[in-house]
Each structure stands twice: as C-alpha cells, then as structure tokens.
Short mmCIF file of C-alpha atoms and ligand atoms in Angstrom, two decimals:
data_model
loop_
_atom_site.label_atom_id
_atom_site.label_comp_id
_atom_site.label_asym_id
_atom_site.label_seq_id
_atom_site.Cartn_x
_atom_site.Cartn_y
_atom_site.Cartn_z
CA MET A 1 18.17 4.49 -27.98
CA THR A 2 17.41 5.87 -24.57
CA THR A 3 13.91 5.05 -23.14
CA PRO A 4 12.86 8.01 -21.37
CA LEU A 5 10.73 5.98 -18.63
CA ASP A 6 13.59 3.38 -18.44
CA PHE A 7 16.75 5.59 -18.80
CA LEU A 8 19.01 3.13 -17.03
CA SER A 9 17.40 -0.06 -18.65
CA VAL A 10 16.34 -1.57 -15.81
CA ASP A 11 14.33 -4.11 -18.19
CA HIS A 12 17.42 -5.67 -18.97
CA ALA A 13 17.77 -6.53 -15.13
CA LEU A 14 14.80 -8.28 -15.09
CA ALA A 15 14.39 -12.38 -16.18
CA ASP A 16 11.91 -12.89 -18.76
CA GLU A 17 9.17 -14.10 -16.22
CA GLU A 18 9.35 -11.25 -14.43
CA ARG A 19 8.93 -8.96 -17.69
CA ASP A 20 5.91 -11.21 -18.49
CA ILE A 21 4.32 -10.53 -15.25
CA ARG A 22 5.18 -6.63 -15.51
CA ASP A 23 3.43 -6.54 -18.87
CA THR A 24 0.38 -8.21 -17.85
CA VAL A 25 -0.17 -5.89 -14.94
CA ARG A 26 0.67 -2.82 -17.36
CA ALA A 27 -1.81 -4.13 -19.88
CA PHE A 28 -4.35 -4.74 -17.48
CA VAL A 29 -3.83 -1.21 -15.84
CA GLY A 30 -4.09 0.27 -19.56
CA GLU A 31 -7.63 -1.70 -19.84
CA HIS A 32 -9.17 -1.41 -16.60
CA VAL A 33 -8.07 1.02 -14.50
CA LEU A 34 -6.77 4.16 -16.90
CA PRO A 35 -9.86 4.81 -18.60
CA GLU A 36 -12.00 4.73 -15.55
CA VAL A 37 -10.04 5.90 -12.47
CA GLY A 38 -10.43 9.85 -12.90
CA ASP A 39 -13.89 9.47 -12.50
CA TRP A 40 -13.52 6.62 -9.66
CA PHE A 41 -11.49 9.58 -7.92
CA ASP A 42 -13.93 12.09 -8.66
CA GLN A 43 -16.55 10.08 -7.38
CA GLY A 44 -14.80 8.78 -4.30
CA ARG A 45 -15.58 4.91 -5.01
CA ILE A 46 -13.73 1.89 -6.15
CA PRO A 47 -15.98 -0.68 -7.86
CA ARG A 48 -16.04 -3.96 -6.14
CA GLU A 49 -16.00 -6.02 -9.45
CA LEU A 50 -12.21 -5.01 -9.80
CA VAL A 51 -11.01 -7.29 -6.55
CA ARG A 52 -12.31 -10.34 -8.97
CA GLU A 53 -10.51 -8.73 -11.98
CA LEU A 54 -7.45 -8.45 -9.83
CA GLY A 55 -7.93 -11.88 -8.49
CA LYS A 56 -8.29 -13.30 -12.14
CA LEU A 57 -5.19 -11.25 -12.41
CA GLY A 58 -3.32 -13.22 -10.05
CA VAL A 59 -2.01 -10.38 -8.36
CA LEU A 60 -3.72 -10.83 -4.83
CA GLY A 61 -1.46 -12.54 -2.50
CA MET A 62 0.72 -13.53 -5.25
CA HIS A 63 3.98 -13.74 -3.37
CA LEU A 64 2.79 -16.29 -0.87
CA GLN A 65 3.09 -19.74 -1.49
CA GLY A 66 0.20 -22.49 -1.44
CA TYR A 67 -3.57 -22.39 -1.17
CA GLY A 68 -4.53 -20.73 -4.42
CA CYS A 69 -1.59 -17.99 -4.28
CA ALA A 70 0.32 -17.79 -7.14
CA GLY A 71 4.04 -18.25 -5.43
CA THR A 72 5.61 -15.63 -7.41
CA SER A 73 9.08 -14.18 -6.44
CA ALA A 74 9.04 -10.80 -4.32
CA THR A 75 10.68 -8.98 -7.07
CA ALA A 76 7.70 -10.11 -9.28
CA TYR A 77 5.45 -8.80 -7.02
CA GLY A 78 7.01 -5.55 -6.42
CA LEU A 79 6.88 -5.12 -10.55
CA ALA A 80 3.18 -5.81 -9.86
CA CYS A 81 2.72 -2.85 -7.62
CA LEU A 82 4.74 -0.43 -9.67
CA GLU A 83 2.59 -0.83 -12.75
CA LEU A 84 -0.59 -0.89 -10.32
CA GLU A 85 0.47 2.19 -8.74
CA ALA A 86 1.21 3.87 -11.87
CA GLY A 87 -2.45 3.38 -12.65
CA ASP A 88 -3.54 4.77 -9.01
CA SER A 89 -2.52 4.71 -5.58
CA GLY A 90 -5.79 3.16 -4.40
CA ILE A 91 -5.59 0.29 -6.65
CA ARG A 92 -2.17 -0.53 -5.20
CA SER A 93 -3.60 0.00 -1.68
CA LEU A 94 -6.31 -2.60 -2.21
CA VAL A 95 -3.88 -5.24 -3.52
CA SER A 96 -1.29 -4.33 -0.58
CA VAL A 97 -4.09 -4.40 2.08
CA GLN A 98 -5.47 -7.64 0.65
CA GLY A 99 -2.40 -9.71 -0.09
CA SER A 100 0.61 -8.11 2.25
CA LEU A 101 -1.45 -7.18 5.25
CA ALA A 102 -4.38 -9.49 5.54
CA MET A 103 -3.54 -12.49 3.44
CA TYR A 104 0.15 -12.39 4.56
CA GLY A 105 -1.27 -11.86 8.26
CA ILE A 106 -3.35 -15.17 8.09
CA HIS A 107 -0.45 -16.90 6.07
CA ARG A 108 2.32 -16.18 8.76
CA TRP A 109 -0.10 -16.42 11.71
CA GLY A 110 -2.65 -18.10 10.97
CA SER A 111 -4.27 -21.87 11.94
CA GLU A 112 -4.63 -24.37 9.38
CA GLU A 113 -8.21 -23.87 9.52
CA GLN A 114 -8.19 -19.67 8.89
CA LYS A 115 -5.98 -20.53 5.83
CA GLN A 116 -7.83 -23.03 3.91
CA GLU A 117 -11.17 -20.73 5.07
CA TRP A 118 -9.59 -17.72 3.69
CA LEU A 119 -6.64 -17.62 1.31
CA PRO A 120 -8.03 -19.20 -1.77
CA ARG A 121 -11.17 -17.18 -1.49
CA MET A 122 -9.01 -14.18 -1.02
CA ALA A 123 -6.44 -15.07 -3.75
CA ALA A 124 -9.57 -15.18 -6.07
CA GLY A 125 -11.14 -11.89 -5.21
CA GLU A 126 -14.34 -13.37 -3.79
CA ALA A 127 -13.61 -12.37 -0.47
CA VAL A 128 -12.01 -9.35 0.68
CA GLY A 129 -9.81 -8.37 3.79
CA CYS A 130 -8.61 -5.50 5.88
CA PHE A 131 -6.39 -4.69 8.30
CA GLY A 132 -7.26 -2.91 11.76
CA LEU A 133 -4.03 -1.35 13.51
CA THR A 134 -4.60 2.10 13.67
CA GLU A 135 -7.02 3.90 16.29
CA PRO A 136 -8.25 7.14 16.64
CA ASP A 137 -5.70 8.09 19.36
CA SER A 138 -2.70 5.48 18.22
CA GLY A 139 -1.37 5.85 14.99
CA SER A 140 2.31 6.04 14.90
CA ASP A 141 2.68 4.40 18.41
CA PRO A 142 0.25 0.95 17.66
CA GLY A 143 1.57 -0.37 21.37
CA SER A 144 -0.77 2.68 22.88
CA MET A 145 -3.80 0.80 21.26
CA ARG A 146 -7.02 0.49 23.48
CA THR A 147 -8.98 -1.97 21.73
CA ASN A 148 -8.91 -4.77 23.66
CA ALA A 149 -10.04 -8.49 23.91
CA ARG A 150 -10.93 -10.58 26.89
CA ARG A 151 -11.58 -14.21 27.44
CA ASP A 152 -14.98 -15.06 28.53
CA GLY A 153 -15.34 -18.83 28.78
CA ALA A 154 -14.19 -20.39 25.62
CA ASP A 155 -15.22 -16.99 23.66
CA TRP A 156 -13.14 -13.60 23.15
CA VAL A 157 -14.99 -10.57 23.74
CA LEU A 158 -13.51 -7.20 21.68
CA ASN A 159 -14.16 -3.48 22.57
CA GLY A 160 -12.57 -0.72 20.46
CA ARG A 161 -12.66 1.26 17.46
CA LYS A 162 -10.15 1.15 14.33
CA MET A 163 -9.63 4.07 12.20
CA TRP A 164 -8.51 4.80 9.03
CA ILE A 165 -8.95 1.19 7.55
CA THR A 166 -8.58 0.53 3.92
CA ASN A 167 -11.08 -1.70 2.57
CA GLY A 168 -12.99 -1.35 5.93
CA SER A 169 -16.54 -1.41 4.73
CA LEU A 170 -15.80 -3.70 1.56
CA ALA A 171 -14.15 -6.35 3.57
CA ASP A 172 -15.77 -10.06 4.22
CA VAL A 173 -12.95 -10.09 7.25
CA ALA A 174 -11.24 -7.77 9.09
CA ILE A 175 -8.12 -8.88 11.00
CA VAL A 176 -8.08 -6.85 13.91
CA TRP A 177 -5.22 -6.31 16.53
CA ALA A 178 -6.30 -6.03 20.16
CA ARG A 179 -4.58 -5.74 23.70
CA THR A 180 -4.98 -9.07 26.05
CA ASP A 181 -3.64 -10.16 29.01
CA GLU A 182 -1.44 -12.20 26.79
CA GLY A 183 -0.03 -9.31 24.80
CA VAL A 184 -0.95 -7.89 21.43
CA ARG A 185 -3.38 -10.71 19.83
CA GLY A 186 -4.81 -10.94 16.27
CA PHE A 187 -8.64 -11.71 15.56
CA LEU A 188 -10.27 -12.42 12.48
CA VAL A 189 -13.68 -10.88 12.44
CA PRO A 190 -16.15 -11.86 9.71
CA GLN A 191 -18.38 -8.90 8.15
CA GLY A 192 -21.96 -9.33 9.84
CA THR A 193 -20.24 -10.43 13.60
CA LYS A 194 -22.86 -9.02 16.21
CA GLY A 195 -21.64 -5.91 17.57
CA PHE A 196 -19.47 -5.39 14.37
CA THR A 197 -20.18 -2.24 12.27
CA THR A 198 -18.13 0.31 9.85
CA ASN A 199 -18.49 3.86 9.31
CA ASP A 200 -16.56 5.36 5.94
CA ILE A 201 -14.51 8.18 6.09
CA HIS A 202 -15.76 10.88 3.60
CA LYS A 203 -14.43 14.32 2.30
CA LYS A 204 -11.02 12.87 1.79
CA LEU A 205 -8.95 15.07 -1.07
CA SER A 206 -6.48 11.68 -1.04
CA LEU A 207 -7.06 8.17 -2.11
CA ARG A 208 -10.16 8.90 -3.33
CA ALA A 209 -10.38 5.82 -5.48
CA SER A 210 -10.27 3.55 -2.29
CA ILE A 211 -12.51 2.95 0.80
CA THR A 212 -11.27 4.14 4.17
CA SER A 213 -13.19 3.37 7.00
CA GLU A 214 -13.82 3.10 10.77
CA LEU A 215 -14.31 -0.25 12.51
CA VAL A 216 -16.50 -0.14 15.77
CA LEU A 217 -16.41 -2.97 18.03
CA ASP A 218 -18.98 -3.13 20.65
CA ASP A 219 -18.97 -6.28 22.66
CA VAL A 220 -18.15 -8.56 19.96
CA ARG A 221 -18.03 -12.37 20.74
CA LEU A 222 -15.76 -14.65 18.93
CA PRO A 223 -15.18 -17.89 19.62
CA SER A 224 -11.44 -19.02 20.25
CA SER A 225 -10.94 -20.39 16.46
CA ALA A 226 -10.84 -16.70 15.54
CA ILE A 227 -7.67 -15.80 17.27
CA LEU A 228 -4.61 -16.07 15.12
CA PRO A 229 -2.76 -18.64 17.00
CA GLU A 230 1.16 -17.84 16.21
CA ALA A 231 1.13 -14.03 16.89
CA THR A 232 1.48 -12.99 20.57
CA SER A 233 2.93 -9.41 20.54
CA LEU A 234 3.22 -6.28 18.35
CA ARG A 235 5.70 -8.21 16.17
CA GLY A 236 2.85 -9.79 14.65
CA PRO A 237 1.25 -6.62 12.92
CA LEU A 238 4.65 -5.11 12.23
CA SER A 239 5.90 -8.11 10.34
CA CYS A 240 2.93 -7.74 8.08
CA LEU A 241 3.65 -3.96 7.80
CA ASN A 242 7.11 -4.83 6.34
CA GLU A 243 5.61 -6.51 3.73
CA ALA A 244 2.84 -3.88 2.61
CA ARG A 245 5.74 -1.63 2.99
CA TYR A 246 7.82 -3.12 0.67
CA GLY A 247 5.13 -3.14 -1.89
CA ILE A 248 5.18 0.71 -1.54
CA ILE A 249 8.46 0.94 -2.41
CA TRP A 250 8.07 -0.26 -5.87
CA GLY A 251 4.28 1.50 -6.28
CA ALA A 252 5.89 4.93 -5.33
CA ALA A 253 8.07 4.24 -8.31
CA GLY A 254 5.34 3.74 -10.65
CA ALA A 255 3.11 6.98 -9.33
CA ALA A 256 6.39 8.68 -9.93
CA ARG A 257 6.78 7.12 -13.41
CA ALA A 258 3.08 7.99 -14.53
CA CYS A 259 3.79 11.63 -13.39
CA LEU A 260 6.74 11.68 -15.63
CA GLU A 261 5.21 10.41 -18.37
CA ALA A 262 2.68 13.04 -18.19
CA ALA A 263 5.06 15.69 -17.72
CA ILE A 264 7.04 14.65 -20.73
CA ASP A 265 4.27 14.27 -22.98
CA TYR A 266 2.78 17.68 -22.34
CA SER A 267 6.14 19.66 -22.52
CA LYS A 268 6.29 18.33 -25.90
CA THR A 269 3.05 19.84 -27.15
CA ARG A 270 2.41 22.70 -24.91
CA VAL A 271 3.57 25.61 -27.16
CA GLN A 272 4.41 29.05 -25.54
CA PHE A 273 6.65 31.82 -26.83
CA GLY A 274 6.87 30.38 -29.88
CA LYS A 275 8.10 26.83 -28.83
CA PRO A 276 7.34 23.63 -27.08
CA ILE A 277 7.91 24.37 -23.31
CA GLY A 278 10.19 21.15 -23.37
CA GLY A 279 12.48 23.01 -25.15
CA PHE A 280 13.36 25.51 -22.29
CA GLN A 281 16.21 25.04 -20.28
CA LEU A 282 14.31 25.44 -17.15
CA GLN A 283 11.64 22.71 -17.90
CA GLN A 284 14.67 20.19 -19.02
CA GLN A 285 16.13 20.38 -16.04
CA LYS A 286 12.92 19.59 -14.31
CA LEU A 287 12.22 16.89 -16.19
CA ALA A 288 16.05 15.38 -15.99
CA THR A 289 15.50 15.58 -12.11
CA MET A 290 12.45 13.89 -12.36
CA ALA A 291 13.71 11.42 -14.52
CA LEU A 292 16.74 10.76 -12.26
CA GLU A 293 14.50 10.27 -9.40
CA VAL A 294 11.91 7.85 -11.29
CA ASN A 295 14.90 6.07 -12.38
CA ARG A 296 16.85 5.90 -8.59
CA ALA A 297 13.61 4.81 -6.99
CA THR A 298 13.23 2.09 -9.54
CA VAL A 299 16.64 0.71 -9.20
CA LEU A 300 16.57 1.14 -5.34
CA ALA A 301 13.29 -1.07 -5.59
CA LEU A 302 14.77 -3.73 -7.63
CA HIS A 303 17.72 -4.06 -5.40
CA LEU A 304 15.59 -4.23 -2.18
CA GLY A 305 13.32 -6.79 -4.18
CA ARG A 306 16.68 -9.02 -4.89
CA LEU A 307 17.52 -8.75 -1.49
CA LYS A 308 13.94 -9.82 -0.40
CA ASP A 309 14.16 -12.79 -2.61
CA ALA A 310 17.70 -14.02 -1.29
CA GLY A 311 15.80 -13.71 2.52
CA LYS A 312 18.07 -11.19 3.42
CA LEU A 313 16.17 -7.83 3.61
CA ARG A 314 15.93 -6.25 6.92
CA PRO A 315 13.23 -3.93 8.33
CA GLU A 316 15.32 -0.81 8.39
CA GLN A 317 16.02 -1.43 4.70
CA VAL A 318 12.35 -1.72 3.77
CA SER A 319 12.05 1.51 5.88
CA MET A 320 14.89 3.35 3.75
CA GLY A 321 13.31 2.31 0.71
CA LYS A 322 9.86 3.57 1.62
CA LEU A 323 11.07 6.90 3.13
CA GLY A 324 13.34 7.69 0.06
CA ASN A 325 11.07 6.55 -2.77
CA VAL A 326 8.05 7.92 -1.43
CA ASN A 327 9.62 11.19 -1.06
CA SER A 328 11.03 11.11 -4.37
CA ALA A 329 7.76 10.27 -5.90
CA LEU A 330 5.98 13.37 -4.01
CA GLU A 331 8.55 15.74 -5.61
CA VAL A 332 8.25 14.11 -9.02
CA ALA A 333 4.37 14.53 -8.69
CA ARG A 334 4.79 18.16 -7.37
CA THR A 335 7.24 19.19 -10.08
CA ALA A 336 5.09 17.37 -13.07
CA ARG A 337 2.05 19.35 -11.60
CA GLN A 338 3.96 22.73 -12.30
CA ILE A 339 4.84 21.67 -15.94
CA LEU A 340 1.35 20.91 -16.65
CA GLY A 341 0.47 24.71 -15.84
CA ALA A 342 -3.63 24.99 -15.07
CA ASN A 343 -3.77 21.80 -16.65
CA GLY A 344 -2.29 19.94 -13.91
CA ILE A 345 -4.98 20.75 -11.33
CA THR A 346 -7.58 18.81 -13.13
CA LEU A 347 -8.53 15.07 -13.55
CA GLU A 348 -8.03 15.41 -16.95
CA TYR A 349 -4.70 14.48 -16.48
CA PRO A 350 -2.94 11.94 -13.78
CA VAL A 351 -0.82 14.32 -11.73
CA ILE A 352 -2.56 15.59 -9.50
CA ARG A 353 -4.43 12.59 -8.48
CA HIS A 354 -1.13 11.01 -7.86
CA MET A 355 0.30 14.02 -6.03
CA ASN A 356 -2.79 14.04 -3.61
CA ASN A 357 -2.74 10.27 -3.18
CA LEU A 358 0.97 10.19 -2.44
CA GLU A 359 -0.05 12.46 0.76
CA SER A 360 -1.43 9.27 2.15
CA VAL A 361 1.17 7.09 0.85
CA VAL A 362 3.75 9.23 2.63
CA THR A 363 1.84 8.99 5.80
CA TYR A 364 0.34 5.25 6.30
CA GLU A 365 2.62 2.39 6.68
CA GLY A 366 4.74 4.50 8.92
CA THR A 367 4.95 8.49 8.16
CA ALA A 368 8.17 9.51 6.68
CA ASP A 369 9.30 10.89 10.44
CA VAL A 370 8.54 7.12 11.74
CA HIS A 371 10.76 5.65 8.84
CA SER A 372 13.69 8.25 9.63
CA LEU A 373 13.59 7.24 13.44
CA VAL A 374 13.89 3.73 12.01
CA ILE A 375 16.92 4.30 10.31
CA GLY A 376 18.55 6.67 12.77
CA ALA A 377 18.05 3.76 15.33
CA ALA A 378 19.77 1.18 13.07
CA LEU A 379 22.57 3.79 12.47
CA THR A 380 23.20 4.97 16.19
CA GLY A 381 21.82 2.40 18.17
CA ILE A 382 19.85 4.63 20.03
CA ASP A 383 15.83 4.60 19.76
CA ALA A 384 14.60 8.10 19.16
CA PHE A 385 10.59 7.17 19.63
CA ARG A 386 10.23 8.02 22.74
P1 TGC B 401 9.20 -2.37 19.64
O1 TGC B 401 9.46 -2.26 20.97
O2 TGC B 401 10.41 -1.70 18.71
O3 TGC B 401 8.90 -3.83 18.82
C1 TGC B 401 7.68 -4.33 19.26
C2 TGC B 401 7.88 -5.96 18.94
O4 TGC B 401 7.93 -5.92 17.38
C3 TGC B 401 8.95 -6.38 16.83
N1 TGC B 401 9.38 -5.23 15.63
C4 TGC B 401 9.01 -5.62 14.48
N2 TGC B 401 8.89 -6.94 13.68
C5 TGC B 401 8.76 -7.19 12.59
N3 TGC B 401 8.91 -6.20 11.51
C6 TGC B 401 9.26 -5.16 11.93
N4 TGC B 401 9.50 -3.91 11.21
C7 TGC B 401 9.54 -4.62 13.48
N5 TGC B 401 9.50 -3.57 14.15
C8 TGC B 401 9.52 -4.25 15.47
C9 TGC B 401 10.07 -6.16 18.04
O5 TGC B 401 11.27 -7.14 17.71
C10 TGC B 401 9.03 -6.36 18.99
O6 TGC B 401 9.15 -7.96 19.13
P2 TGC B 401 8.98 -8.83 20.24
O7 TGC B 401 8.92 -10.61 19.86
O8 TGC B 401 10.14 -8.66 21.15
O9 TGC B 401 7.71 -8.38 20.97
O10 TGC B 401 7.95 -1.46 19.13
P3 TGC B 401 7.55 -0.15 19.41
O11 TGC B 401 6.32 0.08 20.22
O12 TGC B 401 9.23 0.81 19.80
O13 TGC B 401 7.19 0.48 17.95
C11 TGC B 401 8.20 0.63 16.87
C12 TGC B 401 7.85 1.54 15.39
C13 TGC B 401 7.31 2.74 15.88
C14 TGC B 401 8.54 1.32 14.38
C15 TGC B 401 6.38 0.71 14.95
O14 TGC B 401 5.52 0.77 16.21
C16 TGC B 401 5.93 1.43 13.88
O15 TGC B 401 6.07 0.87 12.83
N6 TGC B 401 4.90 2.51 13.89
C17 TGC B 401 4.20 2.77 12.78
C18 TGC B 401 2.92 2.44 12.81
C19 TGC B 401 2.15 1.83 11.25
O16 TGC B 401 3.49 1.79 10.52
N7 TGC B 401 0.75 1.83 11.07
C20 TGC B 401 0.53 1.40 9.84
C21 TGC B 401 -0.86 0.70 10.01
S1 TGC B 401 -1.31 -0.18 8.37
C22 TGC B 401 -1.77 0.99 7.20
O17 TGC B 401 -1.22 1.97 7.59
C23 TGC B 401 -1.91 0.49 5.91
S2 TGC B 401 -2.39 1.42 4.90
C24 TGC B 401 -3.01 0.88 3.58
C25 TGC B 401 -1.78 0.33 2.34
O18 TGC B 401 -0.73 -0.36 2.98
O19 TGC B 401 -1.75 0.49 1.25
P1 FAD B 402 0.30 10.37 14.18
O1 FAD B 402 0.94 8.82 14.53
O2 FAD B 402 -0.46 10.93 15.25
O3 FAD B 402 1.50 11.26 13.94
C1 FAD B 402 1.16 12.94 13.74
C2 FAD B 402 2.43 13.31 13.07
O4 FAD B 402 3.45 13.50 14.18
C3 FAD B 402 3.29 12.83 11.93
O5 FAD B 402 3.77 13.82 11.21
C4 FAD B 402 4.28 11.83 12.71
O6 FAD B 402 5.38 11.65 11.80
C5 FAD B 402 4.33 12.65 14.14
N1 FAD B 402 5.33 11.64 15.09
C6 FAD B 402 4.83 10.79 15.43
N2 FAD B 402 5.56 10.30 16.32
C7 FAD B 402 6.51 10.71 16.59
C8 FAD B 402 8.00 10.76 16.85
N3 FAD B 402 8.01 9.84 17.80
N4 FAD B 402 8.81 11.67 16.69
C9 FAD B 402 8.54 12.33 15.78
N5 FAD B 402 7.36 12.86 15.12
C10 FAD B 402 6.00 11.84 15.41
N6 FAD B 402 -4.43 1.81 9.30
C11 FAD B 402 -4.29 0.72 9.25
O7 FAD B 402 -4.06 0.23 10.41
N7 FAD B 402 -5.11 -0.06 8.25
C12 FAD B 402 -5.14 0.54 7.19
O8 FAD B 402 -5.59 -0.30 6.31
C13 FAD B 402 -4.62 1.75 6.99
N8 FAD B 402 -5.19 2.52 5.91
C14 FAD B 402 -4.89 3.84 5.61
C15 FAD B 402 -5.44 4.53 4.48
C16 FAD B 402 -5.34 6.00 4.34
C17 FAD B 402 -5.84 6.79 3.34
C18 FAD B 402 -4.76 6.89 5.66
C19 FAD B 402 -4.39 8.40 5.31
C20 FAD B 402 -4.38 6.20 6.58
C21 FAD B 402 -4.33 4.79 6.76
N9 FAD B 402 -4.17 3.92 8.08
C22 FAD B 402 -4.45 2.57 7.83
C23 FAD B 402 -3.35 5.00 9.09
C24 FAD B 402 -2.05 5.05 9.21
O9 FAD B 402 -1.49 3.86 9.05
C25 FAD B 402 -1.93 6.18 9.93
O10 FAD B 402 -2.38 7.34 9.62
C26 FAD B 402 -0.47 6.24 10.29
O11 FAD B 402 0.43 5.27 10.97
C27 FAD B 402 -0.12 7.69 11.09
O12 FAD B 402 -1.01 7.64 12.36
P2 FAD B 402 -1.93 8.94 12.62
O13 FAD B 402 -2.32 9.18 11.36
O14 FAD B 402 -2.75 8.91 13.77
O15 FAD B 402 -0.52 10.11 12.78
#
C-alpha cells in the first residue's frame, strides 16, 4: 500500500539503525516540540531546557566522533534534521548551529584543549554555542567582514559587530570570525567576557521559535588560547557552512512533509460544494505536485547523505541540494497554505509557521542566489560573484 508521506518508499533504503534514529527523533518531536511550538512561535521564544533535552536525545553534534558525540553517519544526522524541521525550522536551526557550526568548528579547527573544554558539554546540551560570521554590512560576501582582531602582547583584542546570529544571547560560547594580519581567524568568546554583549533582534515574522541576536565586540581581550589554531582563512568558516547546509537539505524536506501532511488531512475533512475539497481535481493536482516535491527532496537528501558518508560530497553538490530542497519546500508550504483556506493563516495549523520559517531558511546559510552562483561557477568555470 502507498504511504502518502513516503510515496517512493525511501524507508526501504534505510538501514535498521538509521530507521531507529529517525523514529526516536520523530517521537521526541511529537512529544516535546509539536504540542508547544505554535506557542513558542507566537511568543517569540525557545525554552533553554529544550537544549538539554536535545542533548539527552543525542542529536547535538551527533555526526562528530569522540568528545561525548554519538559518531553517527551523516545520513542518520540528516534523518534527525528532517524530523526536527518537520517540527519547526527553529529547532533544526538550534541543532544545526550547535552541532554543524559551533561544535564542528571546534572539532575541525580547534586545539585539543578547546575540544576537551567545550565539546562534551555542548554534546550534552549543558553549554550552547553560536557562530558569528555575518555582519550588518557583510552577508553574502563574508570576505568583506570588518570585525578585526589584533595581537597585543600575548593577547588578542577584538572589535566589531556580528548580526543575525542564531542562539546569540543563549550561547555560552560564540565562535567569532575576524579579520587579522594573518587572514580570517576564528576565536572562542565565552559569554561574560568583558566588552562582549548581545542584543536580541525582535519583530521577526519568521523563525520566531529561535533566538537571533547581534553580537557586539568592544575591545574584547582574549588569551592566545582562544584562537582556533588550525583555521587561517575564509575556508575555516566556509567549511562549517558546508556541514550546516547539508543538514538544511534534509530539514527542508521535513518542513515540506509536515505541510503536505496537514494539507492531505485538511483536504479529506473540509467539505465544500457537498464533498471533501480533496475530491476536486484542482486540489488533487496540488497534492500530487506537493507529494512529488516532498519525495524528490527526500530522495535527493538521501543520495547526498550517502555521498557524504562515502566522503565524496562536494560543496557545489551541497549548494544544489540546499537550493533545490528549500525552494521546493517553500512551494509546498505556499500551496498547502492555500489548500487550508482561511485556516491556513492561523497558528492552529503548522503551515504558515513553516512557510514563514522557510523564508529565513532560503536566505541563511547562503541565499538561493549565492547557491545558484556556486552551481553556475561549477558548470562554467567562471566565477560570477563579483
Ligand atoms: P572564495 O575566494 O571562493 O574562497 C575563500 C576560501 O574558502 C574556500 N572555500 C570553501 N571551503 C570549504 N567549503 C566551501 N563551501 C568553500 N567555498 C570556498 C576556498 O577554497 C578558499 O580557500 P583558501 O584556502 O584558498 O583561502 O570565497 P569568496 O569570497 O569568493 O566567497 C564565496 C561564497 C560567496 C560562495 C561564500 O562566501 C559564501 O558562501 N557566501 C554566503 C555566506 C553564507 O552562507 N553565510 C552564512 C552565515 S551562517 C548562517 O547563516 C547560519 S543560519 C543558522 C542555521 O544554519 O540554521
Ligand atoms: P545580502 O548579502 O545583503 O543579500 C541581499 C540580496 O542580494 C539577496 O537576495 C542576495 O541573494 C543578493 N545578492 C548578494 N550578492 C549577490 C551576488 N553576487 N549576485 C546576485 N545577487 C546577490 N549568520 C551567521 O553568521 N550566523 C548565524 O547564526 C545566522 N543566523 C541567521 C538566522 C536568521 C533567522 C537569518 C535570517 C539570518 C541568519 N544569518 C546568520 C545571516 C545569514 O547568513 C545572512 O542573512 C545571509 O548570508 C545573507 O546575507 P544578507 O542578509 O546580508 O543579504
């Protein structure tokens, strides 16, 4: 029998362990996220306790090896992202920023002492990290960053601002990328460091169940042990973005699946002109197109996951996945919203929440335009960024 939400039977292509992880995360989302997330979105907040619960679930940095991390496959991590984002993009964002940006950054580019100090606590959800790359005047072009760090004796002194930073005021440690005489370098800035403050960004109409902040660095003095020793150019932060973008490829399929599910359910019970609206050809065409997009996105994510596990996933392939799946998810969410009619604009249903969240997802981690240009450069060998 055809399963509406897994029309192409992707389930059969998963290993038992992957299915178990997927089911565990799905159950967690059903129990801890879905009953509350409409209210969190409405109130513009995300409870700090959720981070500990996600730590207990084992999804924080789950694809990293050692230091208290689960060391799962990339595919298993992707399946977790799919289920988390079927709950809300804000929850997947929290997990992405923690595991793929902050923890990966320390794991890949940090010293042994930095790994020992931060990774076990971050995996357990006892410490939160954020990742400061974007600035008020430097978004798609991070190479134009103004935040700078200069040596002063044995110390470093940082000045500048970071903008739109997920988990900013929640974080115990910020990974801050700064221009230095030696290239772009990363620094671990613990919360409470003198001169380091955060301001939350309010009035967001997207990703409301997520904290987004400005980071302000005024003469922040750090010891030399705060620098990520192995990262010496923009390649440092961009390598972290590959990891987070990979999670988004899966997550977008999850948000789309949630919208499809809501639309199918609604279309079977909402009666107009004497029959369920799901019985009209126009609505069935919409549902069929949505199901196609959800399934195609999931198959693409799985394919890229298998490539990543084989160590063969290239950044331009990640760009194609992020571009394709987020655009598909946005289309699915917008169509679902129409199928739900007036009910589609309320938080009683998940659809407009996902639709609005996806407007952030299509912008962060490289806009759709940036990913088109990455693909274009790979196709032609001509860089059209500047
Ligand atoms: P370019 O000159 O091409 O490269 C500079 C250095 O970086 C290397 N590199 C990469 N390394 C790893 N992975 C990649 N994807 C890489 N792309 C480039 C490159 O080899 C070079 O290395 P080296 O050793 O020679 O120095 O850089 P560019 O200045 O031309 O920029 C390229 C561009 C535009 C693609 C890049 O800057 C970009 O991706 N821009 C978008 C910025 C972005 O995505 N920001 C995201 C901020 S974090 C965020 O949004 C978190 S949201 C929360 C959540 O995830 O949920
Ligand atoms: P801009 O770069 O100013 O782009 C504006 C428009 O111009 C876009 O449509 C873009 O596609 C287009 N454009 C830019 N360059 C080109 C070009 N060369 N050719 C054609 N078109 C172009 N950043 C972090 O560092 N850490 C975080 O944790 C983080 N979390 C975020 C959370 C949220 C909710 C949001 C919304 C953003 C977050 N960001 C974070 C920032 C995000 O990465 C940036 O918003 C994104 O990289 C785009 O930068 P920008 O907003 O400055 O847009």
